[in-house]
Coordinates of C-alpha atoms in Angstrom, one line a residue:
S1 CA 3.9 -10.1 -28.3
L2 CA 6.0 -9.3 -25.2
K3 CA 6.6 -5.6 -24.8
P4 CA 8.3 -4.8 -21.4
I5 CA 7.9 -1.6 -19.4
I6 CA 9.8 -2.3 -16.2
Y7 CA 12.5 -4.8 -15.9
Y8 CA 12.8 -4.7 -12.1
S9 CA 11.0 -2.8 -9.3
A10 CA 11.5 -3.1 -5.5
Q11 CA 10.9 -1.2 -2.3
G12 CA 13.5 -0.5 0.4
F13 CA 14.3 1.8 3.3
V14 CA 16.9 3.2 5.5
A15 CA 16.5 4.4 9.1
K16 CA 18.2 5.0 12.4
I17 CA 17.7 2.8 15.5
N18 CA 19.8 4.1 18.5
N19 CA 22.0 5.9 16.0
D20 CA 22.7 2.7 14.1
T21 CA 21.8 2.7 10.4
V22 CA 19.4 -0.1 9.4
G23 CA 17.6 -0.9 6.2
V24 CA 17.4 -2.8 3.0
V25 CA 19.0 -1.7 -0.2
S26 CA 16.2 -1.8 -2.8
R27 CA 18.0 -3.6 -5.6
Y28 CA 20.5 -5.9 -4.0
N29 CA 19.5 -7.0 -0.5
L30 CA 16.0 -8.4 -0.9
Q31 CA 17.3 -11.6 0.8
N32 CA 17.2 -9.6 4.0
F33 CA 13.4 -10.0 3.9
V34 CA 11.8 -13.1 5.3
T35 CA 8.4 -14.5 4.2
S36 CA 7.0 -14.5 7.7
P37 CA 6.1 -11.9 10.4
I38 CA 8.7 -11.1 13.0
S39 CA 9.1 -14.2 15.1
N40 CA 11.4 -15.6 17.8
S41 CA 12.0 -18.6 15.5
Y42 CA 11.6 -19.0 11.7
E43 CA 10.4 -22.5 11.2
E44 CA 9.8 -23.9 7.7
L45 CA 6.1 -24.4 8.4
S46 CA 5.7 -20.7 9.3
L47 CA 7.6 -19.6 6.2
Q48 CA 5.4 -21.8 4.0
K49 CA 2.3 -20.4 5.6
Y50 CA 3.1 -16.8 4.6
S51 CA 5.0 -17.5 1.4
S52 CA 2.0 -17.3 -0.9
L53 CA 0.1 -14.3 -2.1
F54 CA -3.3 -13.5 -0.5
Y55 CA -5.7 -12.6 -3.4
V56 CA -9.1 -11.1 -2.6
T57 CA -11.5 -9.2 -4.8
R58 CA -14.4 -6.8 -4.0
E59 CA -16.7 -9.3 -5.8
M60 CA -15.5 -12.1 -3.4
I61 CA -16.3 -10.0 -0.4
V62 CA -19.7 -9.0 -1.6
E63 CA -20.6 -12.7 -2.3
H64 CA -19.1 -13.7 1.0
L65 CA -21.3 -11.2 2.9
N66 CA -24.4 -12.4 1.1
V67 CA -23.7 -16.0 1.9
V68 CA -22.9 -15.6 5.6
K69 CA -26.2 -13.8 6.3
Y70 CA -27.6 -17.3 6.4
P71 CA -25.6 -20.0 8.2
N72 CA -24.6 -22.7 5.7
P73 CA -22.5 -25.6 7.0
N74 CA -21.4 -26.3 3.4
Y75 CA -20.1 -22.8 2.7
L76 CA -16.3 -22.5 2.3
P77 CA -15.0 -18.9 1.8
P78 CA -12.5 -18.3 -1.0
I79 CA -9.0 -19.2 0.0
G80 CA -7.9 -15.5 0.2
I81 CA -10.7 -14.7 2.7
R82 CA -10.3 -18.0 4.5
N83 CA -6.6 -17.9 5.0
W84 CA -6.2 -14.1 5.5
P85 CA -3.2 -13.6 7.8
A86 CA -5.2 -11.6 10.4
H87 CA -3.4 -13.1 13.5
G88 CA 0.1 -14.2 14.3
D89 CA 1.2 -17.0 16.6
T90 CA 2.1 -15.3 19.9
N91 CA 3.8 -18.5 21.1
K92 CA 6.4 -17.8 18.3
G93 CA 6.8 -14.2 19.2
Q94 CA 4.6 -13.0 16.4
A95 CA 2.2 -10.1 16.8
Q96 CA -1.4 -11.0 17.7
N97 CA -2.8 -8.7 15.0
L98 CA -1.2 -8.8 11.6
A99 CA -3.2 -7.9 8.4
P100 CA -6.2 -5.7 9.2
F101 CA -9.7 -7.1 8.7
I102 CA -13.3 -5.9 9.2
D103 CA -14.4 -7.3 12.6
V104 CA -18.2 -7.2 12.2
N105 CA -18.9 -8.3 15.8
R106 CA -16.0 -6.3 17.2
N107 CA -14.6 -9.1 19.3
G108 CA -11.0 -8.8 18.0
V109 CA -11.0 -12.3 16.4
Y110 CA -11.0 -12.9 12.7
E111 CA -14.0 -15.2 12.1
P112 CA -14.9 -15.2 8.4
M113 CA -17.8 -17.7 8.9
L114 CA -19.5 -15.0 11.0
G115 CA -19.0 -12.3 8.4
D116 CA -15.5 -11.0 9.0
Y117 CA -13.6 -10.2 5.9
P118 CA -10.2 -8.8 4.8
R119 CA -9.6 -5.1 4.6
I120 CA -8.4 -4.7 1.0
Y121 CA -7.9 -1.8 -1.4
G122 CA -9.3 -1.5 -4.9
D123 CA -11.4 -4.1 -6.8
Y124 CA -8.6 -6.7 -7.3
C125 CA -6.1 -6.9 -4.4
V126 CA -3.0 -9.0 -3.7
L127 CA -1.4 -8.9 -0.2
K128 CA 2.2 -10.0 0.4
L129 CA 3.4 -10.3 4.0
F130 CA 7.1 -10.4 4.9
S131 CA 9.5 -8.9 7.5
N132 CA 13.0 -7.5 7.9
P133 CA 14.2 -9.3 11.2
K134 CA 16.9 -7.9 13.4
E135 CA 18.9 -11.1 12.7
A136 CA 19.3 -9.9 9.0
P137 CA 22.3 -7.7 8.2
N138 CA 21.3 -4.2 9.4
G139 CA 17.9 -5.6 10.3
S140 CA 15.1 -3.5 11.7
D141 CA 12.5 -5.9 13.1
T142 CA 9.7 -4.5 10.9
D143 CA 6.7 -6.3 9.5
W144 CA 5.7 -5.4 5.9
F145 CA 2.3 -5.6 4.4
V146 CA 2.3 -4.7 0.7
Y147 CA -1.1 -4.4 -1.1
T148 CA -1.0 -4.3 -4.9
Y149 CA -4.4 -3.5 -6.4
L150 CA -6.4 -2.4 -9.4
F151 CA -9.7 -0.5 -9.9
N152 CA -12.4 -1.7 -12.2
C153 CA -13.6 1.6 -13.7
D154 CA -14.3 0.9 -17.4
T155 CA -15.1 4.6 -18.1
N156 CA -11.7 5.8 -16.8
E157 CA -8.7 5.2 -19.1
I158 CA -6.3 6.5 -16.5
L159 CA -7.3 4.0 -13.8
S160 CA -7.3 1.2 -16.4
N161 CA -3.6 2.0 -17.0
S162 CA -2.6 2.3 -13.4
V163 CA -1.4 -0.1 -10.7
F164 CA -1.5 1.0 -7.1
V165 CA 0.5 -0.2 -4.1
T166 CA -0.2 0.6 -0.5
T167 CA 2.6 -0.4 1.9
H168 CA 2.3 -0.7 5.6
I169 CA 5.5 -1.0 7.7
V170 CA 5.2 -1.7 11.4
P171 CA 8.3 -1.5 13.8
R172 CA 8.0 -4.4 16.3
W173 CA 11.2 -4.2 18.4
S174 CA 12.2 -0.6 18.6
G175 CA 11.1 2.8 17.3
V176 CA 12.8 4.1 14.2
D177 CA 14.2 7.6 13.5
E178 CA 15.1 9.4 10.3
F179 CA 13.0 6.8 8.3
Y180 CA 13.3 7.1 4.5
F181 CA 11.2 4.9 2.2
N182 CA 12.3 4.4 -1.4
S183 CA 11.1 2.8 -4.6
Y184 CA 13.7 1.5 -7.1
N185 CA 12.6 1.1 -10.8
D186 CA 14.7 -0.3 -13.6
Y187 CA 12.8 0.8 -16.6
D188 CA 13.0 -1.1 -19.9
L189 CA 10.5 0.5 -22.3
G190 CA 10.7 -2.1 -25.0
Y191 CA 14.3 -2.0 -26.1
Y192 CA 16.2 -1.4 -22.9
A193 CA 19.2 0.6 -24.3
D194 CA 17.4 3.7 -25.7
D195 CA 15.6 5.2 -22.7
F196 CA 15.6 8.5 -20.9
V197 CA 14.3 9.3 -17.4
G198 CA 12.9 12.4 -15.8
V199 CA 11.3 13.8 -12.6
D200 CA 8.2 15.9 -12.1
V201 CA 8.8 17.5 -8.8
D202 CA 5.3 19.1 -8.5
L203 CA 3.6 15.7 -9.3
N204 CA 5.8 13.6 -7.0
M205 CA 6.6 11.5 -10.1
T206 CA 9.7 9.8 -11.6
Y207 CA 9.3 8.5 -15.1
A208 CA 10.9 7.0 -18.1
Y209 CA 10.4 7.5 -21.8
N210 CA 12.1 6.6 -25.1
G211 CA 15.2 8.6 -26.0
D212 CA 14.4 8.5 -29.7
D213 CA 11.3 8.3 -31.9
F214 CA 11.6 4.7 -32.7
D215 CA 11.8 1.7 -30.3
E216 CA 13.6 -1.3 -31.7
S217 CA 12.9 -5.0 -31.0
W218 CA 15.6 -7.1 -29.4
G219 CA 15.8 -10.8 -28.6
V220 CA 12.4 -12.2 -27.6
N221 CA 11.1 -8.8 -26.7
Y222 CA 9.3 -6.7 -29.2
G223 CA 9.8 -2.9 -29.3
Y224 CA 7.1 -0.4 -29.5
G225 CA 8.1 1.0 -32.9
S226 CA 6.8 4.5 -33.3
R227 CA 3.9 4.2 -30.8
I228 CA 6.0 4.5 -27.6
P229 CA 4.4 4.9 -24.1
A230 CA 5.9 6.7 -21.1
A231 CA 5.7 5.2 -17.6
G232 CA 5.8 6.8 -14.2
N233 CA 6.0 6.1 -10.5
I234 CA 4.0 8.5 -8.3
I235 CA 4.2 8.9 -4.6
L236 CA 0.7 9.8 -3.7
K237 CA 1.3 9.6 0.1
G238 CA 4.8 9.5 1.5
I239 CA 6.3 9.5 5.0
K240 CA 4.6 11.4 7.7
Q241 CA 6.4 14.5 8.9
K242 CA 7.5 14.6 12.5
N243 CA 4.8 16.2 14.7
D244 CA 5.8 19.8 15.6
Q245 CA 2.5 21.4 16.7
V246 CA 2.6 23.6 13.5
D247 CA 0.6 23.6 10.3
N248 CA 3.7 23.7 8.1
P249 CA 3.2 25.8 5.0
F250 CA 3.9 25.3 1.3
G251 CA 7.4 26.1 0.2
P252 CA 10.9 24.8 -0.6
F253 CA 12.6 25.4 2.8
A254 CA 13.0 23.3 5.9
N255 CA 9.8 21.6 7.1
Q256 CA 7.9 22.9 4.1
S257 CA 6.8 21.1 0.9
V258 CA 5.4 22.1 -2.4
N259 CA 4.5 18.5 -3.3
G260 CA 3.4 16.8 -0.1
I261 CA -0.1 16.6 1.4
G262 CA -1.5 18.4 4.5
F263 CA 0.8 21.5 4.1
G264 CA -0.9 24.8 4.7
D265 CA -4.4 23.4 5.1
G266 CA -5.2 24.8 8.6
E267 CA -4.6 21.5 10.4
I268 CA -1.7 20.8 12.7
D269 CA 0.5 17.7 12.3
N270 CA -1.2 16.1 9.3
E271 CA 1.6 16.7 6.9
Y272 CA 3.1 13.9 4.7
W273 CA 6.1 14.2 2.5
G274 CA 5.8 13.5 -1.2
L275 CA 8.8 12.8 -3.4
T276 CA 11.6 14.3 -1.4
S277 CA 14.6 13.2 -3.5
S278 CA 15.4 11.1 -6.6
R279 CA 18.5 9.5 -8.1
S280 CA 19.0 8.3 -11.6
Y281 CA 21.6 5.7 -12.6
N282 CA 23.2 4.9 -15.9
Q283 CA 24.2 1.3 -16.6
F284 CA 27.8 2.2 -17.4
S285 CA 28.4 4.8 -14.7
S286 CA 31.1 4.2 -12.1
Y287 CA 31.3 4.9 -8.3
P288 CA 29.9 7.1 -6.8
Y289 CA 27.3 7.6 -9.5
T290 CA 26.0 4.1 -9.9
D291 CA 23.5 2.2 -7.8
S292 CA 25.1 0.8 -4.7
Y293 CA 25.4 -2.5 -2.8
L294 CA 26.3 -0.9 0.5
L295 CA 23.8 0.4 3.0
Q296 CA 25.8 3.6 3.9
D297 CA 26.1 4.4 0.2
F298 CA 22.4 3.7 -0.2
Y299 CA 21.6 6.0 2.7
N300 CA 23.3 8.8 0.9
Q301 CA 21.5 8.0 -2.3
T302 CA 18.2 8.0 -0.5
K303 CA 18.8 11.5 0.5
G304 CA 19.4 12.5 -3.1
F305 CA 23.3 12.4 -2.8
N306 CA 25.9 10.4 -4.6
S307 CA 27.1 7.2 -2.9
D308 CA 30.0 9.0 -1.3
G309 CA 27.8 11.8 0.1
T310 CA 28.7 14.4 -2.5
Q311 CA 25.9 16.2 -4.2
N312 CA 25.0 16.6 -7.9
T313 CA 24.8 20.2 -9.0
V314 CA 22.8 22.1 -11.7
N315 CA 24.3 25.4 -12.7
G316 CA 26.6 25.1 -9.7
V317 CA 23.7 24.6 -7.3
P318 CA 23.5 21.4 -5.2
V319 CA 20.2 19.5 -6.0
V320 CA 18.5 16.4 -4.6
Q321 CA 16.3 15.7 -7.7
S322 CA 17.4 14.2 -11.1
F323 CA 16.4 15.7 -14.5
F324 CA 13.5 17.7 -13.2
G325 CA 13.0 19.6 -16.5
N326 CA 11.0 22.8 -15.7
S327 CA 8.8 21.1 -13.0
D328 CA 10.5 22.8 -10.0
P329 CA 9.7 26.6 -10.2
F330 CA 9.9 26.9 -6.4
F331 CA 13.4 25.3 -6.4
Y332 CA 12.3 22.6 -4.0
A333 CA 15.2 20.4 -5.2
S334 CA 17.7 23.0 -4.0
Q335 CA 16.2 24.3 -0.7
G336 CA 14.9 27.5 -2.4
V337 CA 18.1 28.4 -4.3
N338 CA 17.6 29.3 -8.0
H339 CA 18.9 26.4 -10.0
G340 CA 17.5 27.6 -13.4
N341 CA 14.6 25.1 -13.5
N342 CA 15.8 23.7 -16.8
H343 CA 17.4 20.3 -16.4
S344 CA 16.8 17.2 -18.5
E345 CA 18.6 14.4 -20.3
E346 CA 18.2 16.2 -23.7
I347 CA 19.5 19.5 -22.4
N348 CA 22.6 17.6 -21.0
N349 CA 23.0 15.9 -24.4
N350 CA 23.0 12.5 -22.8
P351 CA 22.9 9.5 -25.1
P352 CA 19.9 7.2 -24.5
G353 CA 20.6 4.0 -22.7
D354 CA 19.6 1.7 -19.9
R355 CA 18.2 3.7 -17.0
R356 CA 17.2 3.2 -13.4
L357 CA 15.6 5.6 -10.9
L358 CA 15.3 5.7 -7.1
S359 CA 12.4 7.6 -5.6
S360 CA 12.5 8.5 -1.9
S361 CA 10.3 10.0 0.7
G362 CA 11.3 11.1 4.3
P363 CA 12.4 11.5 6.9
G364 CA 10.0 10.4 9.6
N365 CA 10.1 9.2 13.2
Y366 CA 7.9 6.2 14.4
A367 CA 7.3 4.4 17.7
V368 CA 7.0 0.7 18.3
G369 CA 3.6 -0.5 16.8
D370 CA 3.1 2.6 14.6
T371 CA 1.9 1.9 11.1
I372 CA 4.0 3.6 8.4
E373 CA 1.8 4.0 5.3
I374 CA 3.0 4.8 1.8
I375 CA 0.7 4.9 -1.2
Q376 CA 2.2 4.8 -4.8
A377 CA 0.9 4.4 -8.3
W378 CA 2.5 3.2 -11.5
L379 CA 1.0 4.8 -14.6
V380 CA 1.5 4.1 -18.3
S381 CA 0.4 6.7 -20.9
L382 CA 0.5 6.6 -24.7
D383 CA -0.2 9.5 -27.0
T384 CA -1.5 7.7 -30.2
N385 CA -1.9 10.9 -32.2
A386 CA 1.7 12.1 -32.2
G387 CA 4.8 10.7 -33.8
N388 CA 7.5 11.5 -31.3
A389 CA 8.4 9.8 -28.0
Y390 CA 8.1 12.9 -25.8
S391 CA 4.4 13.4 -26.7
S392 CA 3.6 10.4 -24.4
V393 CA 5.5 12.2 -21.6
T394 CA 3.1 15.2 -22.0
K395 CA 0.2 12.9 -21.8
L396 CA 1.7 11.0 -18.8
K397 CA 2.0 14.3 -16.9
S398 CA -1.6 15.3 -17.7
D399 CA -2.8 11.8 -16.6
A400 CA -0.7 12.0 -13.5
A401 CA -2.1 15.4 -12.5
K402 CA -5.7 14.0 -12.8
L403 CA -4.8 10.8 -10.9
R404 CA -3.3 12.9 -8.1
Q405 CA -6.5 15.0 -8.0
Y406 CA -8.5 11.8 -7.7
F407 CA -6.4 10.9 -4.7
L408 CA -6.5 14.3 -3.0
T409 CA -10.3 14.5 -3.3
N410 CA -10.7 10.7 -2.7
D411 CA -13.0 10.4 -5.6
L412 CA -12.4 8.1 -8.6
G413 CA -15.5 9.2 -10.4
C414 CA -17.0 5.7 -10.4
G415 CA -18.5 5.4 -6.9
K416 CA -15.2 4.2 -5.4
S417 CA -12.5 5.7 -3.2
F418 CA -8.8 5.2 -2.4
G419 CA -9.8 4.0 1.1
S420 CA -10.0 0.4 2.1
I421 CA -13.1 -1.5 1.1
E422 CA -15.2 -0.8 4.2
D423 CA -15.0 2.9 3.3
D424 CA -17.1 2.1 0.2
L425 CA -19.7 0.1 2.1
S426 CA -23.0 1.9 2.7
V427 CA -23.7 3.4 6.1
Q428 CA -26.5 0.9 6.5
E429 CA -24.1 -2.1 6.1
K430 CA -21.8 -0.6 8.7
E431 CA -24.7 -0.1 11.2
L432 CA -26.2 -3.5 10.9
F433 CA -23.7 -5.0 13.3
E434 CA -24.6 -2.8 16.2
F435 CA -26.9 -5.1 18.2
K436 CA -25.8 -6.2 21.7
M437 CA -26.1 -9.6 23.3
Y438 CA -25.3 -10.6 27.0
P439 CA -24.3 -12.5 29.0
N440 CA -22.0 -14.5 26.7
P441 CA -21.4 -17.3 27.6
S442 CA -24.9 -18.1 28.9
R443 CA -26.9 -21.2 29.8
G444 CA -29.4 -20.5 27.0
V445 CA -31.0 -17.5 28.5
F446 CA -29.7 -14.1 27.5
T447 CA -30.7 -10.6 26.4
V448 CA -30.6 -9.2 22.9
F449 CA -30.7 -5.4 22.4
V450 CA -31.3 -4.0 18.9
P451 CA -31.6 -0.2 18.4
D452 CA -34.2 -0.6 15.7
A453 CA -37.8 -0.8 16.7
N454 CA -38.6 -3.5 14.1
Y455 CA -36.5 -6.6 13.9
S456 CA -36.6 -10.4 14.0
I457 CA -34.3 -13.0 15.4
E458 CA -33.4 -16.5 14.2
I459 CA -31.0 -18.9 16.0
Y460 CA -29.0 -21.6 14.3
S461 CA -26.7 -24.3 15.5
V462 CA -23.1 -24.3 14.1
S463 CA -24.2 -27.1 11.7
G464 CA -26.8 -24.7 10.2
Q465 CA -29.9 -26.2 11.8
K466 CA -32.6 -23.7 12.9
T467 CA -33.1 -23.8 16.7
D468 CA -36.4 -23.2 18.6
F469 CA -36.4 -20.4 21.1
T470 CA -38.8 -18.3 23.2
Q471 CA -38.7 -14.5 23.2
I472 CA -40.2 -12.2 25.8
G473 CA -39.3 -8.6 25.1
H474 CA -35.5 -8.5 24.9
Q475 CA -35.0 -11.8 26.7
I476 CA -34.3 -14.9 24.6
Q477 CA -34.5 -18.5 25.9
I478 CA -33.2 -21.3 23.8
N479 CA -35.6 -24.3 24.1
D480 CA -33.8 -27.5 25.1
P481 CA -30.4 -26.0 24.9
K482 CA -27.3 -28.2 24.2
G483 CA -23.9 -27.0 25.3
G484 CA -21.9 -25.5 22.4
I485 CA -22.0 -22.6 20.0
Y486 CA -25.1 -21.0 18.5
I487 CA -25.4 -18.3 15.8
I488 CA -27.8 -15.5 16.8
Q489 CA -29.0 -13.8 13.6
V490 CA -30.8 -10.4 13.7
Q491 CA -32.6 -8.9 10.8
S492 CA -33.8 -5.3 10.6
E493 CA -34.4 -2.7 8.0
K494 CA -30.6 -2.1 8.0
G495 CA -29.9 -5.7 7.0
I496 CA -28.8 -8.9 8.7
A497 CA -26.1 -9.4 11.3
S498 CA -24.9 -12.5 13.1
K499 CA -23.1 -13.1 16.4
K500 CA -21.8 -16.2 18.2
M501 CA -23.3 -17.3 21.5
V502 CA -21.6 -19.9 23.7
V503 CA -24.1 -22.0 25.6
M504 CA -22.8 -23.9 28.6
D505 CA -24.2 -27.2 29.8

């Protein structure tokens, strides 16, 4: 049976370029994104090339690495590896390097048949590539790479109930100032019209839960009855704080954060904001309290204000977070001013209803070519032992605290990390690609240098046929060389590595 959790979720941003406001309103202006990297022309063939999702798994990569150890003319990598959008068409104004990959021979060219493979996250990963061109309304000329991924850790219930998203945004035309990233979530926990929302400031999490203890069914959607989950969106790593040559401390005041990362750790300029503001919306609210179509209104909302730039207040104190309960004892939402730390939908006697939430992180300044990285998680928790809706919120917060600890220590407890896949490879696998070979191109005589004392060499034609050669010390001579490409394969205690040699007639 269909039991929804989120009706709609989208990413957006606002920023300044030469004092002009640019960006994409999360909910309404997704047509301002183009399924192509930034280009000087957006032809249909280019749009089709990037319109699909690029799906790659850890298992695919492991099998791929095992196969390419031995040249096989009949081997065809999985489509996600084969078509990975590693390079753009520079003749069309696209960037030479797009989606990152593991370049095993370090020549800067994506060559999956020689062992290169995509840089993915998690065990099951989908990449979507698109851009916000300057030709779009309020366009920014930024390329976007959105990785959605899961981890396969059967022993960890929290990871089994979590979806992760790492977003890379690259300015191509101009640097951006005052960059705010945001995530918009329209929660529908079963029956859409009986929800509440909340914010846990300390955990960088916005969340939704049922507003009563029974969730009804409606239409084709089944409600959860009395076993109702809670769902949250956590900003694990937000926008990088502007470099200021200071190790900024914990706290609620300017340039401080109680919920970011890198604050007060003894290192300079490694601070990243967490959840800096949030805005909740009610389906029946009117301007300036509802979600907006206009960029300037959205810019205000991204900073935690209402659409017209006014601020919400709690006990007369302006705040930039919504319904934070008692999760803000340092008064981060109010720049250190005591707001009472007791603010929820229940306390305000709100009737349950259709709810939406905007999570934001920022600001930050970035130059052309910088990679803006944001890491988020969506988590669902269910307390099966209690009979009220809020018990699942208690479990959600406990699970979110553990998940955030996994991230901060970069340890999932199952031999995997939050880094990209090459971070989980053994040191031996990384080192096996260190041999050198020169000159290249050659006329069939060249030198191979391998740091290991014990190794062997085999040479294959591109068709997979083993080729005879003579070896004296480090010098290799291909017997009866034909002009073309040969695969030089080195095997040592560290494994097997291959490189391409061009032989001239």
